[in-house]
């Protein structure tokens, strides 16, 4: 009976306007989110987004529409867009339709599920708050991530969002026995190809899945790639009871694709040209990322901030979903302080005494206070010089500058560029180092000894060895000295 309906439910193309296609059906009108196929060999795929009247539906093409013309036959597939799930998807790279794009063997032994799924009900969600260690000092100490939570990496173009995401994949797969899913929304094909090669070389590909909707693909395709990746993540959480790390690069491109789709569909734009349904669309995606009784999906999302303006509606709407916000600073990047995270603008809901403990909370507050005092003193130093400060203020500046350098870290994923071996630092070692700097244990040591090290004891080794200063090592010193 279903086969007959599916075969008999054919329509014809009524109009084509770029990616927007109107289709006429005389018998049965396909429901919203149905997938239609048309064109030569049915290679043009359309998703229904609106039913215009009793006989017409309007859809958005998920593939280029070259060659499509009025009067062409359209086939209703009878279901929504689907994504492959199962153990066989590990170590593979997919597009939005679930096709493998890594030139390896064809996919077998997988189940196909709809990409449109409801978030887990509140009754099934876990209410425990646990910390998710990343091995990156500045994040674990000042803005700890939540297991099953959502963290945002905010920054403009070229401040290191993708590098930080790649480093987290490397650390997570090595540390946690979970699955990593990388979702590239509207990113460059160069980044996808580099990531695949790096992950293969690092030996972490067997526990990883990659899903890409490239920058050159139609907006409908970029808009759905996040839902496809989430469907795969939900399988590992709910069916295999494993913890999943979902990395999204870049959530702004999801909003941007929604804006393009909305404009193409003829909806009235909202503030700054964004779609009126932005809040609903973002919530539909974000609410599926949750911590349940069976497992957790922890998400780290890069968020491009247009023109570094944090009041942009895209940034504001994304902020409201996050349990931690990691803000990348162009100024710190120019000073060579990598990762270029601004500790005063970044925050985490986990940084409370009840969750991280009294000692960690007190230390984090003291670090922030020291760095904030240094930020206030920078104007005075620039005008009058360091010598005009009181001895007490000079001590604060010394502590702050040592802390800034200690919170830098060499990454595994940038070894080939910096010639510095990557370091993974435990939370305990990071806290110990910060505490000893705040207690003035190293006040007689040069600031450069703390730059790009792992544990605090490496600073002593650096001084003892009296090794020549690395070229990168002098960059922040010169830049900061110039600024002050």
Coordinates of C-alpha atoms in Angstrom, one line a residue:
X1 CA 0.0 0.0 0.0
X2 CA 2.8 2.4 1.0
X3 CA 4.8 1.6 -2.1
X4 CA 1.8 2.4 -4.4
X5 CA 1.3 5.7 -2.6
X6 CA 4.9 6.6 -2.9
X7 CA 5.0 5.7 -6.6
X8 CA 1.8 7.5 -7.4
X9 CA 2.7 10.6 -5.4
X10 CA 4.6 12.4 -8.2
X11 CA 4.4 16.1 -9.0
X12 CA 5.8 18.6 -11.5
X13 CA 8.1 21.6 -11.0
X14 CA 5.9 24.8 -11.1
X15 CA 8.6 27.4 -10.7
X16 CA 12.4 27.7 -9.9
X17 CA 13.9 30.8 -8.3
X18 CA 17.5 30.1 -7.4
X19 CA 17.3 27.5 -4.5
X20 CA 13.5 28.0 -4.1
X21 CA 11.4 25.5 -6.0
X22 CA 7.6 25.3 -6.1
X23 CA 6.1 21.9 -7.0
X24 CA 2.5 21.1 -8.0
X25 CA 1.0 17.8 -6.6
X26 CA -2.5 16.8 -7.9
X27 CA -3.1 13.8 -5.6
X28 CA -1.4 14.0 -2.1
X29 CA 0.4 17.0 -0.7
X30 CA 3.8 16.0 1.0
X31 CA 4.1 17.1 4.6
X32 CA 6.6 19.7 5.9
X33 CA 10.2 18.4 5.9
X34 CA 9.5 15.8 3.3
X35 CA 12.4 15.2 0.8
X36 CA 11.6 15.4 -2.9
X37 CA 13.9 14.3 -5.7
X38 CA 14.0 15.6 -9.3
X39 CA 16.3 16.4 -12.2
X40 CA 18.5 14.0 -14.2
X41 CA 18.9 10.7 -12.3
X42 CA 17.0 12.3 -9.4
X43 CA 20.2 14.1 -8.2
X44 CA 18.5 17.4 -7.2
X45 CA 17.1 17.1 -3.6
X46 CA 14.5 19.5 -2.3
X47 CA 13.1 19.8 1.3
X48 CA 9.5 21.0 1.7
X49 CA 9.3 24.0 3.9
X50 CA 5.8 25.4 3.2
X51 CA 2.4 24.2 1.8
X52 CA 1.2 27.2 -0.3
X53 CA -2.3 25.9 -1.2
X54 CA -4.1 22.7 -1.8
X55 CA -1.8 21.7 -4.7
X56 CA 1.5 23.5 -4.3
X57 CA 4.4 23.1 -1.9
X58 CA 7.5 25.4 -1.7
X59 CA 10.8 23.8 -0.9
X60 CA 14.4 24.7 -0.6
X61 CA 17.0 22.8 -2.7
X62 CA 19.8 21.1 -0.8
X63 CA 21.8 20.7 -4.0
X64 CA 22.6 23.1 -6.8
X65 CA 19.6 23.6 -9.2
X66 CA 21.4 23.9 -12.5
X67 CA 19.4 22.3 -15.3
X68 CA 16.1 22.3 -13.4
X69 CA 13.1 23.5 -15.4
X70 CA 9.4 23.9 -15.1
X71 CA 7.4 20.8 -16.0
X72 CA 10.1 18.4 -14.8
X73 CA 8.7 15.4 -12.8
X74 CA 9.3 15.4 -9.1
X75 CA 9.2 12.3 -6.9
X76 CA 8.1 12.4 -3.2
X77 CA 10.4 10.1 -1.2
X78 CA 7.7 9.8 1.5
X79 CA 10.0 10.8 4.4
X80 CA 12.3 13.5 5.8
X81 CA 16.1 13.8 5.4
X82 CA 17.9 10.9 7.1
X83 CA 21.4 10.4 8.5
X84 CA 23.2 7.0 8.9
X85 CA 23.9 5.7 12.5
X86 CA 25.7 2.7 13.8
X87 CA 29.3 1.6 14.7
X88 CA 30.2 1.6 11.0
X89 CA 30.1 5.4 10.8
X90 CA 33.2 5.8 13.1
X91 CA 36.3 7.1 11.4
X92 CA 34.3 8.2 8.4
X93 CA 33.6 11.6 6.8
X94 CA 30.0 12.4 5.6
X95 CA 28.1 15.1 3.8
X96 CA 24.6 16.3 4.8
X97 CA 22.9 13.4 3.0
X98 CA 24.9 10.7 4.7
X99 CA 27.1 10.0 1.7
X100 CA 30.7 9.1 2.5
X101 CA 33.2 11.7 1.1
X102 CA 36.5 10.2 2.3
X103 CA 37.2 8.0 -0.7
X104 CA 37.1 4.9 1.4
X105 CA 34.9 1.8 1.0
X106 CA 31.1 2.2 0.7
X107 CA 29.1 2.3 3.9
X108 CA 27.4 -0.9 5.1
X109 CA 25.6 -2.2 8.1
X110 CA 24.0 1.1 9.2
X111 CA 20.6 2.3 10.2
X112 CA 19.0 5.5 8.8
X113 CA 17.2 7.9 11.1
X114 CA 15.4 11.2 10.5
X115 CA 17.5 14.3 11.3
X116 CA 14.4 15.9 12.8
X117 CA 14.2 14.6 16.3
X118 CA 12.7 16.1 19.6
X119 CA 15.0 17.0 22.5
X120 CA 15.1 14.5 25.4
X121 CA 12.3 15.2 27.9
X122 CA 13.2 16.8 31.2
X123 CA 12.3 13.6 33.1
X124 CA 15.3 11.8 31.3
X125 CA 17.8 14.5 31.8
X126 CA 20.6 14.2 34.4
X127 CA 20.7 16.9 37.1
X128 CA 24.3 16.2 38.2
X129 CA 26.9 18.9 37.5
X130 CA 30.3 17.5 36.6
X131 CA 33.5 19.1 35.3
X132 CA 34.9 18.2 31.9
X133 CA 38.7 18.5 31.9
X134 CA 40.3 19.6 28.7
X135 CA 44.0 19.6 29.7
X136 CA 44.2 23.3 28.7
X137 CA 45.3 25.4 31.7
X138 CA 43.4 28.6 31.2
X139 CA 40.1 26.9 30.4
X140 CA 40.3 24.3 33.3
X141 CA 41.3 27.0 35.9
X142 CA 39.1 30.0 34.9
X143 CA 36.2 28.7 32.8
X144 CA 35.7 25.0 33.5
X145 CA 33.5 23.2 31.0
X146 CA 30.4 21.1 32.0
X147 CA 30.0 17.5 31.1
X148 CA 26.9 17.4 29.0
X149 CA 27.0 21.2 28.7
X150 CA 27.5 23.7 25.8
X151 CA 30.6 25.9 25.6
X152 CA 31.0 28.7 23.1
X153 CA 34.3 29.8 21.5
X154 CA 33.7 33.5 20.6
X155 CA 36.0 35.4 18.4
X156 CA 36.4 37.3 15.1
X157 CA 38.2 35.9 12.1
X158 CA 41.7 34.6 12.6
X159 CA 42.1 34.6 16.4
X160 CA 42.4 30.8 16.8
X161 CA 38.9 29.2 17.1
X162 CA 39.6 26.3 14.8
X163 CA 43.0 25.6 16.3
X164 CA 41.5 25.5 19.8
X165 CA 38.8 23.1 18.7
X166 CA 41.3 20.8 17.0
X167 CA 43.4 20.8 20.1
X168 CA 40.4 19.8 22.2
X169 CA 39.6 16.9 19.9
X170 CA 43.2 15.7 20.3
X171 CA 43.0 15.9 24.1
X172 CA 39.5 14.5 24.5
X173 CA 40.0 11.4 22.4
X174 CA 43.3 10.7 24.2
X175 CA 41.8 11.3 27.7
X176 CA 38.2 10.2 27.6
X177 CA 36.9 6.9 26.2
X178 CA 34.2 8.7 24.2
X179 CA 33.3 9.5 20.7
X180 CA 34.1 12.8 19.0
X181 CA 31.9 14.2 16.3
X182 CA 33.1 17.1 14.3
X183 CA 30.5 19.1 12.4
X184 CA 31.7 21.7 9.9
X185 CA 29.0 24.1 9.0
X186 CA 29.8 26.4 6.1
X187 CA 33.6 26.1 6.7
X188 CA 36.4 26.0 4.1
X189 CA 37.2 22.7 2.4
X190 CA 40.8 23.3 3.2
X191 CA 40.1 23.0 7.0
X192 CA 38.1 19.8 6.6
X193 CA 40.9 18.2 4.6
X194 CA 43.6 19.3 7.0
X195 CA 41.6 18.1 10.0
X196 CA 41.1 14.7 8.5
X197 CA 44.8 14.4 7.8
X198 CA 45.8 15.6 11.3
X199 CA 43.3 13.3 13.1
X200 CA 44.5 10.3 11.0
X201 CA 48.2 11.2 11.9
X202 CA 47.3 11.6 15.6
X203 CA 45.7 8.1 15.6
X204 CA 42.3 9.4 17.0
X205 CA 40.2 8.8 13.8
X206 CA 38.8 5.4 14.9
X207 CA 36.8 7.2 17.6
X208 CA 35.7 10.1 15.4
X209 CA 33.0 11.0 12.9
X210 CA 33.1 14.1 10.6
X211 CA 30.2 15.7 8.9
X212 CA 30.7 18.6 6.6
X213 CA 28.5 21.2 4.8
X214 CA 31.0 23.3 2.9
X215 CA 31.0 27.0 2.4
X216 CA 30.1 26.7 -1.3
X217 CA 27.1 24.4 -0.8
X218 CA 23.5 25.8 -1.0
X219 CA 22.1 27.4 2.2
X220 CA 19.6 24.5 2.7
X221 CA 22.4 22.0 2.9
X222 CA 24.4 24.1 5.4
X223 CA 21.3 24.6 7.5
X224 CA 20.7 20.9 7.9
X225 CA 24.2 19.6 8.5
X226 CA 24.1 20.4 12.2
X227 CA 20.9 18.3 12.6
X228 CA 22.5 15.4 10.8
X229 CA 25.6 15.5 13.1
X230 CA 23.3 15.6 16.2
X231 CA 21.3 12.6 15.0
X232 CA 24.6 10.6 14.9
X233 CA 25.6 12.0 18.4
X234 CA 22.2 11.0 19.9
X235 CA 22.8 7.4 18.6
X236 CA 26.1 7.0 20.5
X237 CA 24.5 8.6 23.6
X238 CA 21.2 6.8 23.7
X239 CA 21.9 3.4 22.1
X240 CA 25.6 2.8 23.0
X241 CA 25.5 4.8 26.3
X242 CA 28.8 6.5 25.5
X243 CA 29.9 10.1 26.1
X244 CA 30.0 12.2 23.0
X245 CA 32.1 15.4 22.3
X246 CA 30.3 17.3 19.6
X247 CA 32.4 20.1 18.0
X248 CA 30.6 22.6 15.9
X249 CA 32.6 24.9 13.6
X250 CA 30.9 27.3 13.2
X251 CA 27.4 27.9 14.8
X252 CA 27.2 31.4 13.3
X253 CA 27.2 29.8 9.8
X254 CA 24.1 27.8 10.9
X255 CA 22.4 31.1 11.8
X256 CA 23.6 32.6 8.5
X257 CA 22.3 29.7 6.5
X258 CA 18.9 30.1 8.2
X259 CA 19.0 33.8 7.3
X260 CA 19.6 32.9 3.7
X261 CA 16.8 30.3 3.6
X262 CA 14.4 32.7 5.3
X263 CA 15.2 35.4 2.8
X264 CA 14.8 33.0 -0.1
X265 CA 11.4 31.9 1.3
X266 CA 10.3 35.5 1.3
X267 CA 10.0 36.0 5.1
X268 CA 10.2 39.6 6.5
X269 CA 13.7 40.1 7.9
X270 CA 14.2 41.0 11.6
X271 CA 16.8 43.1 13.3
X272 CA 20.0 43.6 11.2
X273 CA 18.6 41.4 8.5
X274 CA 18.4 38.2 10.6
X275 CA 15.5 35.8 10.1
X276 CA 12.5 36.3 12.5
X277 CA 12.6 32.7 13.5
X278 CA 16.3 32.7 14.5
X279 CA 15.6 32.1 18.2
X280 CA 13.4 29.1 17.5
X281 CA 15.7 27.5 15.0
X282 CA 18.8 27.9 17.3
X283 CA 16.8 26.5 20.2
X284 CA 15.7 23.5 18.2
X285 CA 19.3 22.6 17.6
X286 CA 20.8 23.5 21.0
X287 CA 18.1 21.8 23.1
X288 CA 19.0 18.4 21.6
X289 CA 22.5 18.7 23.1
X290 CA 21.9 17.3 26.6
X291 CA 23.1 15.2 29.5
X292 CA 20.8 12.2 30.0
X293 CA 20.8 9.1 32.3
X294 CA 22.4 7.0 29.6
X295 CA 25.2 9.4 28.5
X296 CA 26.1 13.0 27.7
X297 CA 26.7 15.1 24.6
X298 CA 29.2 17.8 25.5
X299 CA 29.3 20.4 22.9
X300 CA 32.0 23.0 22.1
X301 CA 30.9 25.5 19.5
X302 CA 33.0 28.0 17.6
X303 CA 31.0 31.3 17.2
X304 CA 32.2 33.8 14.7
X305 CA 31.4 37.3 16.0
X306 CA 30.6 39.7 13.2
X307 CA 33.1 42.6 13.3
X308 CA 34.0 41.6 16.9
X309 CA 30.6 43.0 18.0
X310 CA 29.3 41.0 21.0
X311 CA 25.9 42.8 20.8
X312 CA 25.2 41.3 17.4
X313 CA 21.9 39.3 17.7
X314 CA 23.6 36.0 16.5
X315 CA 26.1 36.3 19.4
X316 CA 23.4 37.3 22.0
X317 CA 21.1 34.4 21.1
X318 CA 23.9 31.9 21.2
X319 CA 25.2 33.2 24.6
X320 CA 21.9 32.3 26.3
X321 CA 22.3 28.6 25.5
X322 CA 25.8 28.2 26.9
X323 CA 27.1 27.0 30.2
X324 CA 30.6 28.4 29.5
X325 CA 31.8 31.2 27.2
X326 CA 35.4 31.3 26.0
X327 CA 36.1 34.7 24.4
X328 CA 39.2 35.0 22.2
X329 CA 40.9 38.3 22.1
X330 CA 42.6 39.8 19.0
X331 CA 44.8 41.9 21.3
X332 CA 46.2 38.9 23.2
X333 CA 46.8 37.1 19.9
X334 CA 48.8 40.0 18.7
X335 CA 50.9 39.8 21.9
X336 CA 51.6 36.2 21.2
X337 CA 49.7 34.9 24.3
X338 CA 48.2 31.7 22.9
X339 CA 45.6 30.3 23.4
X340 CA 44.4 34.0 23.0
X341 CA 41.6 33.6 25.6
X342 CA 40.5 36.8 27.4
X343 CA 40.2 35.6 31.1
X344 CA 38.2 38.7 32.1
X345 CA 35.5 38.4 29.4
X346 CA 35.2 34.6 29.5
X347 CA 33.0 32.9 32.1
X348 CA 31.5 29.6 33.2
X349 CA 28.5 28.7 35.3
X350 CA 30.5 25.8 36.7
X351 CA 32.9 28.2 38.5
X352 CA 31.1 28.1 41.8
X353 CA 32.4 26.7 45.2
X354 CA 29.7 24.0 45.2
X355 CA 30.9 22.5 42.0
X356 CA 34.7 23.1 41.6
X357 CA 35.4 23.3 45.3
X358 CA 36.5 26.1 47.7
X359 CA 40.2 26.1 46.8
X360 CA 39.7 26.2 43.0
X361 CA 37.0 28.9 43.3
X362 CA 39.1 31.1 45.6
X363 CA 42.2 30.8 43.3
X364 CA 40.2 31.6 40.2
X365 CA 38.8 34.7 41.8
X366 CA 42.2 35.8 43.0
X367 CA 43.7 35.3 39.4
X368 CA 40.8 37.4 37.9
X369 CA 41.3 40.1 40.5
X370 CA 45.1 40.3 39.8
X371 CA 44.6 40.4 36.0
X372 CA 41.8 43.0 36.4
X373 CA 44.1 45.2 38.6
X374 CA 46.9 44.9 36.0
X375 CA 44.4 46.0 33.2
X376 CA 43.5 49.1 35.3
X377 CA 47.2 49.9 35.9
X378 CA 48.2 49.7 32.2
X379 CA 47.1 53.3 31.5
X380 CA 49.2 54.6 34.3
X381 CA 52.2 52.5 33.2
X382 CA 51.8 53.8 29.6
X383 CA 51.8 57.4 30.7
X384 CA 54.2 57.5 33.7
X385 CA 56.2 54.3 33.4
X386 CA 56.4 51.3 35.7
X387 CA 58.8 53.1 38.2
X388 CA 56.0 55.5 39.2
X389 CA 53.9 52.7 40.7
X390 CA 53.9 51.9 44.4
X391 CA 55.9 48.8 45.4
X392 CA 52.6 47.0 46.1
X393 CA 51.2 47.8 42.6
X394 CA 54.5 46.7 41.0
X395 CA 54.1 43.3 42.7
X396 CA 50.6 43.0 41.3
X397 CA 51.9 43.8 37.8
X398 CA 54.7 41.2 38.2
X399 CA 52.2 38.5 39.3
X400 CA 49.8 39.3 36.5
X401 CA 52.4 39.2 33.8
X402 CA 53.8 35.8 35.1
X403 CA 50.2 34.5 35.3
X404 CA 49.5 35.6 31.7
X405 CA 52.6 33.8 30.5
X406 CA 52.0 30.7 32.6
X407 CA 48.4 30.4 31.2
X408 CA 49.9 30.1 27.6
X409 CA 50.4 26.6 26.4
X410 CA 52.1 24.8 23.5
X411 CA 49.5 22.8 21.5
X412 CA 50.0 19.4 19.9
X413 CA 48.2 20.5 16.8
X414 CA 50.6 23.4 16.2
X415 CA 53.9 21.6 16.9
X416 CA 54.9 21.8 13.2
X417 CA 54.6 25.6 13.2
X418 CA 56.1 26.4 16.6
X419 CA 58.7 23.6 17.0
X420 CA 57.4 23.4 20.6
X421 CA 56.2 20.0 21.9
X422 CA 52.5 20.0 22.9
X423 CA 51.6 19.8 26.6
X424 CA 48.6 18.4 28.4
X425 CA 48.3 19.8 31.9
X426 CA 46.1 18.4 34.7
X427 CA 43.8 20.7 36.6
X428 CA 45.8 20.0 39.8
X429 CA 49.1 21.0 38.2
X430 CA 47.6 24.1 36.7
X431 CA 46.1 25.2 40.1
X432 CA 49.3 24.5 41.8
X433 CA 51.3 26.7 39.4
X434 CA 48.9 29.6 39.7
X435 CA 48.9 29.4 43.5
X436 CA 52.7 29.4 43.7
X437 CA 52.9 32.4 41.3
X438 CA 50.3 34.3 43.4
X439 CA 52.4 33.6 46.6
X440 CA 55.4 35.2 44.9
X441 CA 57.5 32.1 44.9
X442 CA 59.0 33.0 41.5
X443 CA 59.2 36.8 41.8
X444 CA 63.0 36.7 41.1
X445 CA 62.6 34.7 37.9
X446 CA 62.3 36.3 34.5
X447 CA 58.8 36.5 33.0
X448 CA 59.9 34.7 29.8
X449 CA 60.6 31.5 31.8
X450 CA 56.8 31.0 32.2
X451 CA 56.0 31.4 28.5
X452 CA 54.8 28.3 26.6
X453 CA 55.5 25.8 29.4
X454 CA 53.3 23.0 30.8
X455 CA 53.7 22.5 34.6
X456 CA 55.2 25.2 36.7
X457 CA 58.4 23.2 37.5
X458 CA 59.4 23.6 33.8
X459 CA 60.0 27.3 34.5
X460 CA 62.8 26.3 36.9
X461 CA 64.3 23.9 34.3
X462 CA 64.1 26.6 31.7
X463 CA 66.1 29.0 33.9
X464 CA 68.6 26.3 35.0
X465 CA 69.3 25.2 31.4
X466 CA 69.6 28.9 30.4
X467 CA 68.5 27.9 26.9
X468 CA 68.4 30.5 24.2
X469 CA 65.0 32.3 24.0
X470 CA 62.7 30.9 21.2
X471 CA 61.8 33.5 18.6
X472 CA 58.1 33.2 19.6
X473 CA 59.2 33.6 23.2
X474 CA 60.3 37.2 22.7
X475 CA 57.2 38.3 20.7
X476 CA 54.9 38.8 23.7
X477 CA 57.6 40.4 25.8
X478 CA 58.4 43.0 23.1
X479 CA 54.7 43.6 22.3
X480 CA 53.7 44.0 26.0
X481 CA 56.7 46.1 26.7
X482 CA 55.8 48.3 23.8
X483 CA 52.2 48.5 25.0
X484 CA 53.2 49.5 28.4

